[in-house]
Short mmCIF file of C-alpha atoms in Angstrom, two decimals:
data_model
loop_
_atom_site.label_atom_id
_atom_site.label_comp_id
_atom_site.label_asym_id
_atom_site.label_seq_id
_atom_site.Cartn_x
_atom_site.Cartn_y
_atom_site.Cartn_z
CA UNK A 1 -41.59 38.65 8.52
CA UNK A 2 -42.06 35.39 6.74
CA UNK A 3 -41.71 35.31 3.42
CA UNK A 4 -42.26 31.67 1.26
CA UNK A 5 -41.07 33.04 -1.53
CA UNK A 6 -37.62 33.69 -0.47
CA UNK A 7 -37.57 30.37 1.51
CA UNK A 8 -38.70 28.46 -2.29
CA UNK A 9 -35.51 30.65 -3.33
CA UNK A 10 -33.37 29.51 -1.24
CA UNK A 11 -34.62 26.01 -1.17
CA UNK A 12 -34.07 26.21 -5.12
CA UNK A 13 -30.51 27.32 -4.96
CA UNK A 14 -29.45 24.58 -2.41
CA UNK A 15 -30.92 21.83 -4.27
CA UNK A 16 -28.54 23.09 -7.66
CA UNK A 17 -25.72 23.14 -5.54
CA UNK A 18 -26.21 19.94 -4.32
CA UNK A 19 -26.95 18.65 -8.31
CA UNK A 20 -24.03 20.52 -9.11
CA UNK A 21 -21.83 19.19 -6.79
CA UNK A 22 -23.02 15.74 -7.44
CA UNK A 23 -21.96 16.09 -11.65
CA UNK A 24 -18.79 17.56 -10.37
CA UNK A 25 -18.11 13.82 -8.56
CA UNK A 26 -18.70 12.25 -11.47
CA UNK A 27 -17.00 13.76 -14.00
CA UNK A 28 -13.65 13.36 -11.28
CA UNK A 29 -14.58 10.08 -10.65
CA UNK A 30 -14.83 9.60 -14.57
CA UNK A 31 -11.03 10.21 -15.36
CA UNK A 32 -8.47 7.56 -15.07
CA UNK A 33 -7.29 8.15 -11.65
CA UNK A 34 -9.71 7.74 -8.81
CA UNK A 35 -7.64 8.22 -5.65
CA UNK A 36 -6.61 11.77 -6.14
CA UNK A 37 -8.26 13.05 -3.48
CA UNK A 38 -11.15 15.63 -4.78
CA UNK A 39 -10.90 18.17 -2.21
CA UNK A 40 -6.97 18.94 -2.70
CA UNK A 41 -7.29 18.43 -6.81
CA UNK A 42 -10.29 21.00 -6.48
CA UNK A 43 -9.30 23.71 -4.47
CA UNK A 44 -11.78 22.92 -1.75
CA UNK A 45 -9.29 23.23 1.37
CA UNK A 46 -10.00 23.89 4.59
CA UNK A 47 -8.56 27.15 5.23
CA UNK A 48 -6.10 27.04 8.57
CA UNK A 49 -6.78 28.62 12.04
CA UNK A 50 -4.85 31.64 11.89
CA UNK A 51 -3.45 32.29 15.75
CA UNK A 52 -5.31 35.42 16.96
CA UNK A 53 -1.72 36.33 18.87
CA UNK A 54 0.08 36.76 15.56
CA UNK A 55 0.59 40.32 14.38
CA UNK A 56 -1.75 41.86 11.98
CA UNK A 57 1.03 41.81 9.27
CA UNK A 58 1.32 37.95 9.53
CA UNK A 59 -2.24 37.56 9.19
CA UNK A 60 -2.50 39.74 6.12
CA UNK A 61 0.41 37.41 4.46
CA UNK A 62 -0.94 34.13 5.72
CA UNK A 63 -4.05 35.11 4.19
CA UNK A 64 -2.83 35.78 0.92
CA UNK A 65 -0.74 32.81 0.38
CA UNK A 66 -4.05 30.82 1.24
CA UNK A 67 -6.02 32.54 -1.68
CA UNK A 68 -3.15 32.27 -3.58
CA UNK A 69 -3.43 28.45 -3.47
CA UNK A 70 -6.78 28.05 -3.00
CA UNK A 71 -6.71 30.19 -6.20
CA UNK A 72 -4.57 27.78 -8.23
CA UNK A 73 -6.02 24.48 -7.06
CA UNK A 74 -9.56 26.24 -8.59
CA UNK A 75 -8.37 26.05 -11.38
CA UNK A 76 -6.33 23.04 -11.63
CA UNK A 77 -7.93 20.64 -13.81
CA UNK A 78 -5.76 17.24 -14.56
CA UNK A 79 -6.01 16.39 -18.12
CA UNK A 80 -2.99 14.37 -18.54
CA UNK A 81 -1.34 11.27 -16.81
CA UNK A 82 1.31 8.74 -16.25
CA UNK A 83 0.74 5.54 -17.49
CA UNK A 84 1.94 2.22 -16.88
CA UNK A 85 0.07 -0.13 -19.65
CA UNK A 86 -1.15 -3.72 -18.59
CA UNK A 87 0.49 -5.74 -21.15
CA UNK A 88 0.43 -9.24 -19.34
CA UNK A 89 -2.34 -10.97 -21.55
CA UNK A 90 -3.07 -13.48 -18.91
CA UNK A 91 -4.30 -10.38 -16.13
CA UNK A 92 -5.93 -9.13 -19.44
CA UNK A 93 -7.86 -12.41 -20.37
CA UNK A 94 -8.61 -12.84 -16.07
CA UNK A 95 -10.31 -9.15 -15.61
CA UNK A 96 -12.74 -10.27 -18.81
CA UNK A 97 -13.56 -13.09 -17.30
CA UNK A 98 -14.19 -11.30 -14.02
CA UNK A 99 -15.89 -8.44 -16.10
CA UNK A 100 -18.39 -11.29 -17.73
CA UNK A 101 -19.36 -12.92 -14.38
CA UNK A 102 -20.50 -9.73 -12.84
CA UNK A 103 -22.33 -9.07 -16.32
CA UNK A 104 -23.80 -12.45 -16.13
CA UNK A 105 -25.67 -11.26 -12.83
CA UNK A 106 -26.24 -7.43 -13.42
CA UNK A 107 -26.41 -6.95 -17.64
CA UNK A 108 -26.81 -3.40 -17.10
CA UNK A 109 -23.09 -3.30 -15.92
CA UNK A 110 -22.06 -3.79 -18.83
CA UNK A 111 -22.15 -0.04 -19.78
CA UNK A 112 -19.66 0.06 -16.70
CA UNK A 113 -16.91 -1.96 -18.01
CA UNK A 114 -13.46 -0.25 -19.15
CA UNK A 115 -12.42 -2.05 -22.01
CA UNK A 116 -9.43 -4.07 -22.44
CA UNK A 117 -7.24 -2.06 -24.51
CA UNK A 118 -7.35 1.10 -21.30
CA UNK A 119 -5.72 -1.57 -18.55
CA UNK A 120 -3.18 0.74 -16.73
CA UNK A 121 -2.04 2.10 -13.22
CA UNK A 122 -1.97 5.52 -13.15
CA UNK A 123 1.38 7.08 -12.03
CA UNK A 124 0.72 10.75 -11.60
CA UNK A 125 -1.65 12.98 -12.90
CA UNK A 126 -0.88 16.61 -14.03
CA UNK A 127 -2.64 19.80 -16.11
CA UNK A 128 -0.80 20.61 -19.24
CA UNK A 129 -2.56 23.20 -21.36
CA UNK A 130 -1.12 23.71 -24.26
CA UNK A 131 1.83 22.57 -26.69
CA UNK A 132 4.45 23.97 -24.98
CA UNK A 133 3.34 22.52 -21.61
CA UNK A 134 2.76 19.17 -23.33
CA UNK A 135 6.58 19.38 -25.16
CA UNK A 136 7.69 20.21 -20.91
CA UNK A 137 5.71 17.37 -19.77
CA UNK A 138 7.57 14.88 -22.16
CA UNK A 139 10.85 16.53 -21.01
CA UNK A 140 10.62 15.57 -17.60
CA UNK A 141 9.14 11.88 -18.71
CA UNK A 142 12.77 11.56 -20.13
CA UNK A 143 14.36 13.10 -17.55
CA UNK A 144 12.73 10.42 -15.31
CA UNK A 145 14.03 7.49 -16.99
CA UNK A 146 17.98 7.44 -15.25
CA UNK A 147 16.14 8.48 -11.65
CA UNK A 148 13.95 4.86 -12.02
CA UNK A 149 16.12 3.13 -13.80
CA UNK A 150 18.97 3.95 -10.92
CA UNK A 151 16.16 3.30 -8.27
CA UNK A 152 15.65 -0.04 -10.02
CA UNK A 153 19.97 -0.95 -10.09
CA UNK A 154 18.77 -3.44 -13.34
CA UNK A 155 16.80 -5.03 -11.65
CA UNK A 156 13.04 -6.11 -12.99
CA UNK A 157 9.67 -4.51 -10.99
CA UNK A 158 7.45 -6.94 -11.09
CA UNK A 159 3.96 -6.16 -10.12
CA UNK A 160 1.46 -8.78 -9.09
CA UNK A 161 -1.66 -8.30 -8.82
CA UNK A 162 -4.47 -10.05 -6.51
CA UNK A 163 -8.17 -9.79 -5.16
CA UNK A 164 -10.61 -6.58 -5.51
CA UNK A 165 -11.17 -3.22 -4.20
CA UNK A 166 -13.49 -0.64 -5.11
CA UNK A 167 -13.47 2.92 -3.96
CA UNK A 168 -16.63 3.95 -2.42
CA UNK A 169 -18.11 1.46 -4.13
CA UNK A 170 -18.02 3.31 -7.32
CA UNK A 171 -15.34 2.12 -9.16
CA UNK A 172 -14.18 -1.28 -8.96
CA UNK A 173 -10.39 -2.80 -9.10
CA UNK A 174 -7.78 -5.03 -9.42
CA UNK A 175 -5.33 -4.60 -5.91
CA UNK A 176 -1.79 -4.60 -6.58
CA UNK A 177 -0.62 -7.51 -3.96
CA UNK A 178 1.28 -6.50 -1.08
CA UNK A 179 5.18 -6.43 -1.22
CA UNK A 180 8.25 -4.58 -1.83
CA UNK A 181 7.55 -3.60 -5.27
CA UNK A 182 4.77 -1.75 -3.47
CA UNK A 183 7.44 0.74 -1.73
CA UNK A 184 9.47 0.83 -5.16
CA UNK A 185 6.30 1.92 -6.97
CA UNK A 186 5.71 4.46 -4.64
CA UNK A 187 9.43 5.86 -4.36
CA UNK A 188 8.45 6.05 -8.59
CA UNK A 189 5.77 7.92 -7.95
CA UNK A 190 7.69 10.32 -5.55
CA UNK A 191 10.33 10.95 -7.77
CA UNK A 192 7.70 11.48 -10.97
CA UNK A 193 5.84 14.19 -9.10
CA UNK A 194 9.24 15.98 -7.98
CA UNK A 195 11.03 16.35 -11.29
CA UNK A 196 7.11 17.53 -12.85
CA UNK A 197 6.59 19.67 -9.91
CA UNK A 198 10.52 21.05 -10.66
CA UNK A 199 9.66 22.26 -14.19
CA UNK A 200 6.50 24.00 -13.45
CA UNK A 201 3.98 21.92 -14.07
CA UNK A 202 0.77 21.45 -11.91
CA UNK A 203 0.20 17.78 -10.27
CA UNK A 204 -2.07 16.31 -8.17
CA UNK A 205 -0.76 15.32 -4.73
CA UNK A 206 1.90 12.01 -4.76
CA UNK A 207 0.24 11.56 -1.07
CA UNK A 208 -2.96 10.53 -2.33
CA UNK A 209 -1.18 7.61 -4.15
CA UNK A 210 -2.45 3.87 -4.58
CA UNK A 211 -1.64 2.15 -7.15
CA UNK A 212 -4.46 0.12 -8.50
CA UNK A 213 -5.74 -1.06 -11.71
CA UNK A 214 -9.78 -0.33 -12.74
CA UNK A 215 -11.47 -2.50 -14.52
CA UNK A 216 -15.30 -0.86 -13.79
CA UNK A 217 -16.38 2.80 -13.07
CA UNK A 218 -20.65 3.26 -12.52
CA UNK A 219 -19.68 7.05 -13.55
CA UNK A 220 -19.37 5.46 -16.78
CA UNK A 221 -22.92 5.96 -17.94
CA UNK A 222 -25.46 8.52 -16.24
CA UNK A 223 -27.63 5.51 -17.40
CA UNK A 224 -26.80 3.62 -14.52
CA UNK A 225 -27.74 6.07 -11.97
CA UNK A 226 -30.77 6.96 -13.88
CA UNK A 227 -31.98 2.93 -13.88
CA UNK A 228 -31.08 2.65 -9.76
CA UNK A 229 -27.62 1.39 -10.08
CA UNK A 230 -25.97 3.49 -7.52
CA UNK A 231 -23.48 1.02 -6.16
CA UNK A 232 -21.10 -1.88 -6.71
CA UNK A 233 -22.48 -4.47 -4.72
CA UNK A 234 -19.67 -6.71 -3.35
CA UNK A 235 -21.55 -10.18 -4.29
CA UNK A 236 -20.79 -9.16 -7.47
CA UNK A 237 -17.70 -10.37 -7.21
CA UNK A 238 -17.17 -12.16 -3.87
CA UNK A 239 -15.45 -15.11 -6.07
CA UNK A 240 -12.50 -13.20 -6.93
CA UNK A 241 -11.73 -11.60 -3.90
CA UNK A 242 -8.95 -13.60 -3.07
CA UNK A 243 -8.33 -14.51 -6.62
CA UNK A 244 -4.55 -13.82 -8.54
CA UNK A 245 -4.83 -11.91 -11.84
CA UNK A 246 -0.39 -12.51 -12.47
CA UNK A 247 2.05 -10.27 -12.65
CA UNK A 248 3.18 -7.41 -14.87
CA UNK A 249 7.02 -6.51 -15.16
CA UNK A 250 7.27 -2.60 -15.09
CA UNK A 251 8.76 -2.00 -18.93
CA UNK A 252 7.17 1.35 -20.21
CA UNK A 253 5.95 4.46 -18.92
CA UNK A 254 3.94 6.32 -21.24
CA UNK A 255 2.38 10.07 -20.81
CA UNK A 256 -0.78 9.69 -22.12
CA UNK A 257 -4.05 12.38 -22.55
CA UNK A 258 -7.41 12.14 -21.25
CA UNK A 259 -9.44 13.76 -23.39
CA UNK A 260 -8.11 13.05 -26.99
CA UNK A 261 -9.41 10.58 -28.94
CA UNK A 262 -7.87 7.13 -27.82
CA UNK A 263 -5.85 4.82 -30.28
CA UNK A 264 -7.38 2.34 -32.39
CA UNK A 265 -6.31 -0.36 -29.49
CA UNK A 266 -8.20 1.04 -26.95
CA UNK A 267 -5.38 2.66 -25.55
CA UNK A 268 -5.00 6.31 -24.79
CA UNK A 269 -3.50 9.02 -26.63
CA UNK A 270 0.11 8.71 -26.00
CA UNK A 271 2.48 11.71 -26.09
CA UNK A 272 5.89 10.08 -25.55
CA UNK A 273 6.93 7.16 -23.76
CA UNK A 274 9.84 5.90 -21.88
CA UNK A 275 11.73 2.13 -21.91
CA UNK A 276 12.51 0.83 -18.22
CA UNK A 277 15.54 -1.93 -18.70
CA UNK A 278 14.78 -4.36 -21.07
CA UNK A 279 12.06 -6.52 -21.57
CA UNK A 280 11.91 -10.50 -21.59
CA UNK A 281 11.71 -12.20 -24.21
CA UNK A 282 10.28 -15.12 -25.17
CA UNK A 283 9.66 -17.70 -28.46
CA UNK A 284 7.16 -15.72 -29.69
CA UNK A 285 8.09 -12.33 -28.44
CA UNK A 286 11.26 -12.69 -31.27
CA UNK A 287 8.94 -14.02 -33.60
CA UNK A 288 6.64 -11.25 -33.53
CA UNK A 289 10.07 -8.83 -33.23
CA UNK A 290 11.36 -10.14 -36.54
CA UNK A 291 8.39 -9.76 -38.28
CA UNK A 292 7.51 -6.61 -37.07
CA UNK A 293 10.64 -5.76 -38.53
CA UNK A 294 10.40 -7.42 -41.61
CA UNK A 295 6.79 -5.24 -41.80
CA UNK A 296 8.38 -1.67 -40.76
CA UNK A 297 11.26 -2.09 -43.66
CA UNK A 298 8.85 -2.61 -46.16
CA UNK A 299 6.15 -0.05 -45.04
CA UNK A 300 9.79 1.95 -45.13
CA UNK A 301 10.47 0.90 -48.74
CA UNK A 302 7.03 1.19 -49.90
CA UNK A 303 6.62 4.75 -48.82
CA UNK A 304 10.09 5.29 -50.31
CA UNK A 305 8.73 4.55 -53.96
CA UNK A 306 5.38 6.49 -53.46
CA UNK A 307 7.63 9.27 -52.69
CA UNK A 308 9.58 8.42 -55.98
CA UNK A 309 6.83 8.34 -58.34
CA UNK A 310 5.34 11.58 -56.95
CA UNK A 311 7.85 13.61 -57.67
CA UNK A 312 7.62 16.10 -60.83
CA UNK A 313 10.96 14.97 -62.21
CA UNK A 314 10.24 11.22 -61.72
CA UNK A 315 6.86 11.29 -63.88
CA UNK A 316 8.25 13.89 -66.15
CA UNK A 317 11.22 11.07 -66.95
CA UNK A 318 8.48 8.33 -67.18
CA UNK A 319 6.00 10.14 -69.20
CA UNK A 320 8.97 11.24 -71.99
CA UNK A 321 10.12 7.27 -71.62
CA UNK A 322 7.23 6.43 -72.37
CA UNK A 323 6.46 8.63 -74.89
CA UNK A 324 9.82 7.94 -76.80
CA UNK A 325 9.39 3.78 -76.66
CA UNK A 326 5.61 4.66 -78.43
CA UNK A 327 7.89 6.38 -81.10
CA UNK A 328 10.44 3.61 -81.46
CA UNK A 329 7.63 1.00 -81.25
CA UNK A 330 5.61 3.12 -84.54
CA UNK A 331 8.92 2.98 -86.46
CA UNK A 332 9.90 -0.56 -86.14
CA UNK A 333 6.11 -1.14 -87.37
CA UNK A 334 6.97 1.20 -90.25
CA UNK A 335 10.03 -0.47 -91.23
CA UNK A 336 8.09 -3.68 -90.76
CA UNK A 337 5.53 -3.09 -93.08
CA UNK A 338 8.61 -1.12 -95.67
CA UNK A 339 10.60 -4.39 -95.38
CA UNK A 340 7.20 -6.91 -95.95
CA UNK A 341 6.58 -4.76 -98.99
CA UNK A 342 9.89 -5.02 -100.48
CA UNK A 343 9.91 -8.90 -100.32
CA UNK A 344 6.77 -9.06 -102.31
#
């Protein structure tokens, strides 16, 4: 019998799932890696043809280690990441520019922009729950620094980077040029997700790789979708699709959160970081060195005193110093005033 009712039901419940499964791409296209590939991160694997000649046993095992994994890719949830910062101030001060022509024609992508300070390629991304996973996750970041820098035999990575992607036209991108420092990255990469994966800690796939660096997202703002802005349209920014951004020398790699509160600079929340080799340096870069310097010793000294004068002992000494110079100061008035008399 035909019931509308139950139809309206049914209707109903698809069209949530379908709203929910929309909200779900956006909050994974939100974070600051947008090639992991959603259906691995999520759980949502297409479970394997099991061979109807097998023996019942070897179904019943098959079958388990399926929901087993099925069961912890549900609830994997990356919330941390490896970073490598942009630092190069000339591919900084070329993705604003790019940023303000594609303003220039669309204002309401401005709300899409990730701001300077958050430049980066993601290296890996990983769940880490709690302290203790956090203080594991920083264990292997330092156990990852002879493995790279070995890979590396002192040599510099240097990382140009030229024209734009996007990735489903939903977040837009800097391409890292093509190149042999394209392999190294990757062999990074590799090597990153096997000594995480070796201390127990969750990561999204290392095949689902490509290093890139965002500069736009639409997932941004619900705004955008709200006021019809549901792609990047490639006129946008047909002028720089050729054009080079510069290079970036690989120097630190830092393990950074997504959802705490992000430094002052724009930058994410960084745990702990590793030093690749050394860094060039220029003119300025000593400059800037020695006076950082010069600024950390006397922040150093500074806090040194405030330490001093906070301490019971040290204002118990000053207020009895004190207190004794008022007395010596009253009785050389005394004998003043004694010794005035006297000459009269």
């Amino acid at each position: 019998n035909y019931r509308p009712e139950l139809c309206e039901n049914v209707s109903r419940k698809k069209k949530m799932s379908e709203e929910f499964e929309a909200n779900t791409m956006d909050s994974l296209i939100d974070m600051p890696f947008a090639t992991v590939d959603i259906q691995d991160d999520c759980g949502i694997t297409d479970e394997p043809q099991i061979n109807l000649k097998r023996s019942q046993e070897n179904e019943w095992v098959k079958s388990d280690q399926v929901k087993k994994r099925k069961k912890k890719r549900k609830d994997y949830q990356p919330n941390y990441f490896l970073s490598i910062p942009i630092t190069n101030k000339e591919i900084i001060k070329g993705i604003k520019i790019l940023q303000n022509a594609i303003i220039q024609q669309d204002e309401r992508l401005a709300k899409a922009m990730v701001s300077d300070g958050s430049f980066h390629i993601t290296l890996l991304v990983m769940q880490l729950l709690n302290e203790d996973e956090v203080n594991i996750g920083i264990d292997a970041l330092l156990e990852l620094k002879p493995f790279i820098e070995e890979l590396l035999q002192g040599k510099h990575l240097t990382l140009p980077f030229q024209g734009i992607g996007t990735f489903g036209n939903q977040v837009g991108f800097v391409k890292l040029a093509e190149g042999d420092h394209v392999n190294s990255l990757l062999e990074i990469a590799e090597t990153a997700n096997r000594t995480f994966q070796e201390k127990g800690i969750l990561v999204g796939e290392s095949r689902s790789f490509k290093p890139h660096l965002t500069f736009m997202k639409l997932s941004k703002s619900l705004w955008l979708r709200k006021n019809g802005v549901k792609k990047i349209d490639p006129d946008l920014y047909e002028k720089f699709i050729s054009h080079r951004f510069g290079e970036e020398i690989l120097y630190r790699i830092d393990l950074c959160s997504m959802l705490k509160k992000k430094q002052s600079n724009g930058y994410y929340h960084c745990e702990s970081s590793i030093v690749i080799g050394k860094k060039p340096i220029g003119i300025r870069d000593l400059i800037n060195e020695a006076l950082h310097r010069e600024t950390m010793g006397l922040k150093s000294k500074v806090k040194q005193i405030k330490e001093l004068l906070l301490k019971p002992e040290t204002q118990a000494k000053i207020r009895r110093e004190l207190f004794e110079g008022r007395l010596i100061n009253n009785s050389n008035s005394a004998n003043d005033v004694d010794f005035s008399t006297t000459l009269t």
